Amino acid sequence: MRNLFLLLLTFVSMSPLGLLAQFPAIQMRLQAGKILGKSEYFVDYTYRHKTPAESKDFQEDIIRVELGKALVKSYSYRLWQADSALTHDANKYAQIKIPDEGLSPFCYYRDLTNGTTQVYYRTPLSGPTLKYTDTPTFSWTLTGEKKVISGYEAQRATCQFRGRSYEAWFTPSIPISAGPNFFGGLPGLILELHSMDGTHHFVLDALCQRSADIVEWKIRLVKSVSRAQFRDYYQRLHKHPIQTFEANGQRVYPRDAQGKFLTAGETLSWTIPFNPIELE
């Protein structure tokens, strides 16, 4: 564990703040847990997002959805690939690597029978994974507009959700009320979704029929919190990162864009760009 801590410490001290848009999630070994249900489809979305919101450039990830009639699992496919490489490495002391920035540290298990979602958030560095229960509800307005996406006829819908306005295109051809992350509530699968401010955009990349077990991953260190507690931590992490890390028993030494270590005063005033998909 000491080697891991030193590696993470070196990583943070070597990251120029001018280039750091967010802390990447740390690669971890995955263990299969209990089987929650069966998938009928695997769906991949290209997820493009801006952090900070005023950035000219997008960061990009692939969000994979294991889609079942009763349960939906959504997570970063690229982060899962990094985890899998470590999990299957024959050397149990293999070096942990830092995945690319911009990969979503969230995993969602959405129960379509009761509307609840179990959300897992992988905190940066060697902190615990936070888990909370959410019950998102959506008030969509259906429009008569239609277009074809990857061979599926899709219908347009709009809504306001937790501080943002969204446009979605869904297909009744796949009558499962789901989409990327925790999104759903429409009479069909969401194929494309974007926030009206243009900072978050999901678009269908691949869709295939695939029956497989939907497995809940076993994570070594999980801390259960309320959604309010998670939001408080998430905001503090970005607004006061040094104080948040120190409260967790972690030490980091940030540098500026020129690679120079910050002074004590500069370190305390350091912030991390913040553009969460949920604003409230």
mmCIF file of C-alpha atoms in Angstrom:
data_model
loop_
_atom_site.group_PDB
_atom_site.id
_atom_site.type_symbol
_atom_site.label_atom_id
_atom_site.label_comp_id
_atom_site.label_asym_id
_atom_site.label_seq_id
_atom_site.Cartn_x
_atom_site.Cartn_y
_atom_site.Cartn_z
ATOM 1 C CA MET A 1 0.000 0.000 0.000
ATOM 2 C CA ARG A 2 2.937 2.327 0.723
ATOM 3 C CA ASN A 3 4.196 1.956 -2.839
ATOM 4 C CA LEU A 4 0.763 2.865 -4.155
ATOM 5 C CA PHE A 5 0.642 5.946 -1.948
ATOM 6 C CA LEU A 6 4.073 7.100 -3.078
ATOM 7 C CA LEU A 7 3.111 6.577 -6.719
ATOM 8 C CA LEU A 8 -0.036 8.635 -6.287
ATOM 9 C CA LEU A 9 1.871 11.295 -4.393
ATOM 10 C CA THR A 10 4.391 11.569 -7.218
ATOM 11 C CA PHE A 11 1.588 11.748 -9.773
ATOM 12 C CA VAL A 12 -0.129 14.679 -8.108
ATOM 13 C CA SER A 13 3.105 16.592 -7.505
ATOM 14 C CA MET A 14 4.040 16.204 -11.177
ATOM 15 C CA SER A 15 0.700 17.312 -12.622
ATOM 16 C CA PRO A 16 0.795 20.936 -13.868
ATOM 17 C CA LEU A 17 -2.340 22.649 -12.622
ATOM 18 C CA GLY A 18 -2.744 24.525 -15.863
ATOM 19 C CA LEU A 19 -3.365 21.200 -17.601
ATOM 20 C CA LEU A 20 -5.334 19.377 -14.908
ATOM 21 C CA ALA A 21 -9.061 19.452 -15.647
ATOM 22 C CA GLN A 22 -9.995 16.814 -13.083
ATOM 23 C CA PHE A 23 -8.394 14.105 -10.993
ATOM 24 C CA PRO A 24 -8.418 10.806 -12.880
ATOM 25 C CA ALA A 25 -9.844 7.750 -11.159
ATOM 26 C CA ILE A 26 -7.184 5.301 -10.001
ATOM 27 C CA GLN A 27 -6.904 1.903 -11.652
ATOM 28 C CA MET A 28 -8.140 -0.888 -9.329
ATOM 29 C CA ARG A 29 -8.496 -4.654 -9.323
ATOM 30 C CA LEU A 30 -12.103 -5.711 -9.884
ATOM 31 C CA GLN A 31 -13.801 -8.616 -8.178
ATOM 32 C CA ALA A 32 -17.082 -10.135 -9.290
ATOM 33 C CA GLY A 33 -19.834 -9.826 -6.717
ATOM 34 C CA LYS A 34 -23.422 -10.994 -6.776
ATOM 35 C CA ILE A 35 -25.431 -11.376 -9.971
ATOM 36 C CA LEU A 36 -28.150 -8.730 -10.082
ATOM 37 C CA GLY A 37 -29.925 -9.730 -13.284
ATOM 38 C CA LYS A 38 -29.564 -10.360 -17.011
ATOM 39 C CA SER A 39 -28.819 -7.956 -19.815
ATOM 40 C CA GLU A 40 -30.595 -7.971 -23.170
ATOM 41 C CA TYR A 41 -28.399 -5.372 -24.853
ATOM 42 C CA PHE A 42 -24.964 -3.812 -24.523
ATOM 43 C CA VAL A 43 -25.035 -0.128 -25.460
ATOM 44 C CA ASP A 44 -22.009 2.155 -25.864
ATOM 45 C CA TYR A 45 -22.257 5.943 -25.911
ATOM 46 C CA THR A 46 -19.549 8.416 -26.804
ATOM 47 C CA TYR A 47 -19.601 10.913 -23.957
ATOM 48 C CA ARG A 48 -18.118 14.342 -24.677
ATOM 49 C CA HIS A 49 -18.003 16.927 -21.916
ATOM 50 C CA LYS A 50 -16.308 20.193 -21.032
ATOM 51 C CA THR A 51 -14.479 20.791 -17.770
ATOM 52 C CA PRO A 52 -14.467 23.661 -17.042
ATOM 53 C CA ALA A 53 -17.693 24.680 -18.758
ATOM 54 C CA GLU A 54 -16.036 27.584 -20.581
ATOM 55 C CA SER A 55 -13.337 25.344 -22.074
ATOM 56 C CA LYS A 56 -13.000 25.271 -25.847
ATOM 57 C CA ASP A 57 -12.044 21.602 -25.806
ATOM 58 C CA PHE A 58 -14.047 18.496 -24.995
ATOM 59 C CA GLN A 59 -12.899 15.541 -22.951
ATOM 60 C CA GLU A 60 -14.142 12.190 -24.205
ATOM 61 C CA ASP A 61 -15.129 8.873 -22.680
ATOM 62 C CA ILE A 62 -17.166 5.808 -23.641
ATOM 63 C CA ILE A 63 -20.092 5.030 -21.360
ATOM 64 C CA ARG A 64 -21.182 1.403 -21.494
ATOM 65 C CA VAL A 65 -24.700 0.393 -20.503
ATOM 66 C CA GLU A 66 -25.612 -3.206 -19.754
ATOM 67 C CA LEU A 67 -29.321 -3.020 -20.457
ATOM 68 C CA GLY A 68 -31.852 -5.397 -18.945
ATOM 69 C CA LYS A 69 -35.616 -5.225 -18.578
ATOM 70 C CA ALA A 70 -35.380 -4.804 -14.804
ATOM 71 C CA LEU A 71 -31.862 -3.490 -14.236
ATOM 72 C CA VAL A 72 -29.386 -1.186 -15.963
ATOM 73 C CA LYS A 73 -25.674 -0.896 -15.218
ATOM 74 C CA SER A 74 -23.794 2.126 -16.570
ATOM 75 C CA TYR A 75 -20.050 2.855 -16.278
ATOM 76 C CA SER A 76 -16.965 4.143 -18.065
ATOM 77 C CA TYR A 77 -15.857 1.460 -20.509
ATOM 78 C CA ARG A 78 -12.364 2.931 -20.827
ATOM 79 C CA LEU A 79 -11.886 2.958 -17.066
ATOM 80 C CA TRP A 80 -13.150 -0.634 -16.969
ATOM 81 C CA GLN A 81 -10.520 -1.562 -19.587
ATOM 82 C CA ALA A 82 -7.791 -0.069 -17.395
ATOM 83 C CA ASP A 83 -9.148 -1.917 -14.363
ATOM 84 C CA SER A 84 -9.325 -5.186 -16.298
ATOM 85 C CA ALA A 85 -5.715 -4.896 -17.445
ATOM 86 C CA LEU A 86 -4.639 -4.663 -13.807
ATOM 87 C CA THR A 87 -7.095 -7.334 -12.622
ATOM 88 C CA HIS A 88 -5.790 -9.938 -15.063
ATOM 89 C CA ASP A 89 -2.105 -9.096 -14.682
ATOM 90 C CA ALA A 90 -0.317 -12.238 -13.485
ATOM 91 C CA ASN A 91 1.913 -10.096 -11.280
ATOM 92 C CA LYS A 92 -0.175 -9.162 -8.258
ATOM 93 C CA TYR A 93 2.360 -6.427 -7.524
ATOM 94 C CA ALA A 94 1.976 -4.920 -10.981
ATOM 95 C CA GLN A 95 2.340 -1.166 -11.028
ATOM 96 C CA ILE A 96 -0.900 0.760 -10.810
ATOM 97 C CA LYS A 97 -1.200 3.218 -13.680
ATOM 98 C CA ILE A 98 -3.115 6.455 -13.919
ATOM 99 C CA PRO A 99 -5.881 6.283 -16.573
ATOM 100 C CA ASP A 100 -6.508 9.250 -18.827
ATOM 101 C CA GLU A 101 -8.251 12.347 -17.570
ATOM 102 C CA GLY A 102 -11.902 12.738 -18.417
ATOM 103 C CA LEU A 103 -12.971 9.163 -17.599
ATOM 104 C CA SER A 104 -16.095 9.008 -15.486
ATOM 105 C CA PRO A 105 -15.437 7.797 -11.912
ATOM 106 C CA PHE A 106 -19.142 6.930 -11.487
ATOM 107 C CA CYS A 107 -20.921 3.585 -11.769
ATOM 108 C CA TYR A 108 -24.727 3.341 -11.710
ATOM 109 C CA TYR A 109 -27.003 0.376 -10.978
ATOM 110 C CA ARG A 110 -30.562 1.449 -11.808
ATOM 111 C CA ASP A 111 -33.493 -0.722 -10.709
ATOM 112 C CA LEU A 112 -36.247 -0.160 -13.265
ATOM 113 C CA THR A 113 -38.861 -1.841 -11.073
ATOM 114 C CA ASN A 114 -38.737 0.808 -8.341
ATOM 115 C CA GLY A 115 -36.742 3.687 -9.858
ATOM 116 C CA THR A 116 -33.879 3.607 -7.367
ATOM 117 C CA THR A 117 -30.275 3.937 -8.454
ATOM 118 C CA GLN A 118 -27.204 2.827 -6.526
ATOM 119 C CA VAL A 119 -24.425 5.273 -7.350
ATOM 120 C CA TYR A 120 -20.736 4.531 -6.753
ATOM 121 C CA TYR A 121 -18.155 7.328 -6.957
ATOM 122 C CA ARG A 122 -14.440 6.522 -6.959
ATOM 123 C CA THR A 123 -12.727 9.271 -5.009
ATOM 124 C CA PRO A 124 -9.292 10.385 -6.257
ATOM 125 C CA LEU A 125 -6.006 8.973 -5.019
ATOM 126 C CA SER A 126 -6.337 6.287 -2.364
ATOM 127 C CA GLY A 127 -9.632 7.453 -0.886
ATOM 128 C CA PRO A 128 -12.698 5.239 -0.454
ATOM 129 C CA THR A 129 -15.440 4.663 -3.000
ATOM 130 C CA LEU A 130 -18.557 6.557 -1.927
ATOM 131 C CA LYS A 131 -21.927 4.878 -2.363
ATOM 132 C CA TYR A 132 -25.358 6.475 -2.148
ATOM 133 C CA THR A 133 -28.937 5.772 -3.217
ATOM 134 C CA ASP A 134 -30.666 8.118 -5.643
ATOM 135 C CA THR A 135 -34.238 8.240 -6.977
ATOM 136 C CA PRO A 136 -34.085 10.522 -10.022
ATOM 137 C CA THR A 137 -37.382 11.437 -11.681
ATOM 138 C CA PHE A 138 -37.790 13.081 -15.074
ATOM 139 C CA SER A 139 -40.640 15.182 -16.474
ATOM 140 C CA TRP A 140 -40.129 14.839 -20.206
ATOM 141 C CA THR A 141 -42.040 16.774 -22.841
ATOM 142 C CA LEU A 142 -42.481 14.664 -25.984
ATOM 143 C CA THR A 143 -42.373 16.408 -29.346
ATOM 144 C CA GLY A 144 -43.418 15.223 -32.776
ATOM 145 C CA GLU A 145 -39.904 15.586 -34.189
ATOM 146 C CA LYS A 146 -38.246 12.417 -35.419
ATOM 147 C CA LYS A 147 -34.972 11.365 -37.002
ATOM 148 C CA VAL A 148 -33.063 8.149 -37.678
ATOM 149 C CA ILE A 149 -30.083 7.264 -35.480
ATOM 150 C CA SER A 150 -28.033 4.188 -36.411
ATOM 151 C CA GLY A 151 -31.023 2.716 -38.228
ATOM 152 C CA TYR A 152 -33.496 3.329 -35.397
ATOM 153 C CA GLU A 153 -36.326 5.826 -35.701
ATOM 154 C CA ALA A 154 -35.947 8.194 -32.757
ATOM 155 C CA GLN A 155 -38.290 10.789 -31.266
ATOM 156 C CA ARG A 156 -37.265 14.042 -29.610
ATOM 157 C CA ALA A 157 -38.050 14.906 -25.976
ATOM 158 C CA THR A 158 -36.967 17.707 -23.655
ATOM 159 C CA CYS A 159 -36.829 18.219 -19.907
ATOM 160 C CA GLN A 160 -35.276 20.188 -17.079
ATOM 161 C CA PHE A 161 -33.339 18.103 -14.579
ATOM 162 C CA ARG A 162 -31.298 19.228 -11.587
ATOM 163 C CA GLY A 163 -30.247 22.582 -12.929
ATOM 164 C CA ARG A 164 -29.863 21.796 -16.633
ATOM 165 C CA SER A 165 -32.098 21.631 -19.690
ATOM 166 C CA TYR A 166 -31.791 18.494 -21.848
ATOM 167 C CA GLU A 167 -32.747 17.284 -25.290
ATOM 168 C CA ALA A 168 -33.042 13.531 -25.793
ATOM 169 C CA TRP A 169 -33.742 11.292 -28.772
ATOM 170 C CA PHE A 170 -35.227 7.922 -27.823
ATOM 171 C CA THR A 171 -36.463 4.913 -29.787
ATOM 172 C CA PRO A 172 -39.685 3.060 -28.928
ATOM 173 C CA SER A 173 -38.202 0.147 -30.924
ATOM 174 C CA ILE A 174 -36.317 -0.789 -27.751
ATOM 175 C CA PRO A 175 -39.033 -0.296 -25.115
ATOM 176 C CA ILE A 176 -36.738 -0.132 -22.081
ATOM 177 C CA SER A 177 -36.884 3.162 -20.199
ATOM 178 C CA ALA A 178 -33.168 3.827 -19.798
ATOM 179 C CA GLY A 179 -30.115 5.613 -21.122
ATOM 180 C CA PRO A 180 -26.587 6.536 -20.055
ATOM 181 C CA ASN A 181 -25.803 7.072 -16.372
ATOM 182 C CA PHE A 182 -29.053 7.517 -14.407
ATOM 183 C CA PHE A 183 -31.089 8.934 -17.307
ATOM 184 C CA GLY A 184 -34.385 7.327 -18.277
ATOM 185 C CA GLY A 185 -38.099 7.898 -17.897
ATOM 186 C CA LEU A 186 -38.971 7.779 -21.604
ATOM 187 C CA PRO A 187 -40.974 5.067 -23.436
ATOM 188 C CA GLY A 188 -37.844 3.678 -25.040
ATOM 189 C CA LEU A 189 -34.064 3.640 -24.977
ATOM 190 C CA ILE A 190 -32.285 7.012 -25.175
ATOM 191 C CA LEU A 191 -29.959 7.029 -28.203
ATOM 192 C CA GLU A 192 -28.723 10.602 -27.933
ATOM 193 C CA LEU A 193 -28.770 13.134 -25.106
ATOM 194 C CA HIS A 194 -27.233 16.544 -24.654
ATOM 195 C CA SER A 195 -27.478 19.447 -22.256
ATOM 196 C CA MET A 196 -28.744 22.604 -23.898
ATOM 197 C CA ASP A 197 -25.675 24.517 -22.721
ATOM 198 C CA GLY A 198 -23.555 22.229 -24.897
ATOM 199 C CA THR A 199 -21.216 20.973 -22.162
ATOM 200 C CA HIS A 200 -22.462 17.360 -21.836
ATOM 201 C CA HIS A 201 -23.283 15.194 -24.858
ATOM 202 C CA PHE A 202 -23.999 11.458 -25.159
ATOM 203 C CA VAL A 203 -24.424 9.879 -28.585
ATOM 204 C CA LEU A 204 -24.937 6.228 -29.493
ATOM 205 C CA ASP A 205 -21.744 4.550 -30.660
ATOM 206 C CA ALA A 206 -22.698 0.848 -30.683
ATOM 207 C CA LEU A 207 -25.700 -1.292 -29.769
ATOM 208 C CA CYS A 208 -25.872 -5.079 -29.829
ATOM 209 C CA GLN A 209 -28.141 -7.754 -28.416
ATOM 210 C CA ARG A 210 -26.269 -9.623 -25.718
ATOM 211 C CA SER A 211 -27.575 -11.785 -22.923
ATOM 212 C CA ALA A 212 -25.134 -11.775 -20.011
ATOM 213 C CA ASP A 213 -25.109 -11.596 -16.234
ATOM 214 C CA ILE A 214 -25.210 -8.091 -14.802
ATOM 215 C CA VAL A 215 -22.711 -8.367 -11.965
ATOM 216 C CA GLU A 216 -22.246 -6.000 -9.060
ATOM 217 C CA TRP A 217 -18.528 -5.313 -8.661
ATOM 218 C CA LYS A 218 -16.991 -5.937 -5.263
ATOM 219 C CA ILE A 219 -14.950 -2.944 -4.176
ATOM 220 C CA ARG A 220 -12.540 -3.200 -1.282
ATOM 221 C CA LEU A 221 -13.283 0.052 0.508
ATOM 222 C CA VAL A 222 -16.806 1.477 0.245
ATOM 223 C CA LYS A 223 -18.314 4.196 2.403
ATOM 224 C CA SER A 224 -22.109 4.616 2.364
ATOM 225 C CA VAL A 225 -23.287 8.221 2.456
ATOM 226 C CA SER A 226 -26.443 10.161 1.641
ATOM 227 C CA ARG A 227 -26.731 12.038 -1.649
ATOM 228 C CA ALA A 228 -26.475 15.313 0.306
ATOM 229 C CA GLN A 229 -23.262 14.133 1.972
ATOM 230 C CA PHE A 230 -21.837 13.076 -1.386
ATOM 231 C CA ARG A 231 -22.638 16.431 -2.974
ATOM 232 C CA ASP A 232 -20.998 18.237 -0.060
ATOM 233 C CA TYR A 233 -17.839 16.129 -0.451
ATOM 234 C CA TYR A 234 -17.811 16.495 -4.249
ATOM 235 C CA GLN A 235 -18.028 20.282 -4.058
ATOM 236 C CA ARG A 236 -15.413 20.533 -1.287
ATOM 237 C CA LEU A 237 -13.063 18.288 -3.278
ATOM 238 C CA HIS A 238 -13.068 20.768 -6.168
ATOM 239 C CA LYS A 239 -13.319 24.039 -4.228
ATOM 240 C CA HIS A 240 -10.908 23.106 -1.413
ATOM 241 C CA PRO A 241 -8.950 20.059 -2.643
ATOM 242 C CA ILE A 242 -5.944 20.346 -0.323
ATOM 243 C CA GLN A 243 -8.094 20.656 2.796
ATOM 244 C CA THR A 244 -10.248 17.740 1.620
ATOM 245 C CA PHE A 245 -7.242 15.495 0.991
ATOM 246 C CA GLU A 246 -5.708 16.379 4.350
ATOM 247 C CA ALA A 247 -8.988 15.521 6.087
ATOM 248 C CA ASN A 248 -8.693 12.087 4.423
ATOM 249 C CA GLY A 249 -5.112 11.671 5.652
ATOM 250 C CA GLN A 250 -3.667 12.282 2.163
ATOM 251 C CA ARG A 251 -0.891 14.678 1.189
ATOM 252 C CA VAL A 252 -0.434 16.236 -2.237
ATOM 253 C CA TYR A 253 2.045 18.787 -3.572
ATOM 254 C CA PRO A 254 0.566 20.552 -6.594
ATOM 255 C CA ARG A 255 2.580 22.416 -9.211
ATOM 256 C CA ASP A 256 1.619 25.252 -11.512
ATOM 257 C CA ALA A 257 1.596 25.128 -15.324
ATOM 258 C CA GLN A 258 5.337 25.795 -15.393
ATOM 259 C CA GLY A 259 6.045 22.856 -13.076
ATOM 260 C CA LYS A 260 6.891 24.989 -10.025
ATOM 261 C CA PHE A 261 5.600 23.860 -6.629
ATOM 262 C CA LEU A 262 2.976 26.172 -5.199
ATOM 263 C CA THR A 263 3.602 28.095 -2.030
ATOM 264 C CA ALA A 264 1.638 27.181 1.107
ATOM 265 C CA GLY A 265 -0.756 30.073 0.503
ATOM 266 C CA GLU A 266 -1.220 29.225 -3.174
ATOM 267 C CA THR A 267 -1.820 25.578 -2.304
ATOM 268 C CA LEU A 268 -4.624 26.462 0.098
ATOM 269 C CA SER A 269 -6.325 28.628 -2.544
ATOM 270 C CA TRP A 270 -5.932 26.005 -5.292
ATOM 271 C CA THR A 271 -9.188 24.809 -6.902
ATOM 272 C CA ILE A 272 -10.019 22.110 -9.454
ATOM 273 C CA PRO A 273 -12.285 22.953 -12.446
ATOM 274 C CA PHE A 274 -15.831 21.814 -11.749
ATOM 275 C CA ASN A 275 -18.670 21.142 -14.179
ATOM 276 C CA PRO A 276 -20.811 18.325 -12.719
ATOM 277 C CA ILE A 277 -23.662 16.969 -14.778
ATOM 278 C CA GLU A 278 -25.966 17.624 -11.795
ATOM 279 C CA LEU A 279 -25.978 21.272 -10.710
ATOM 280 C CA GLU A 280 -28.443 20.830 -7.848
#
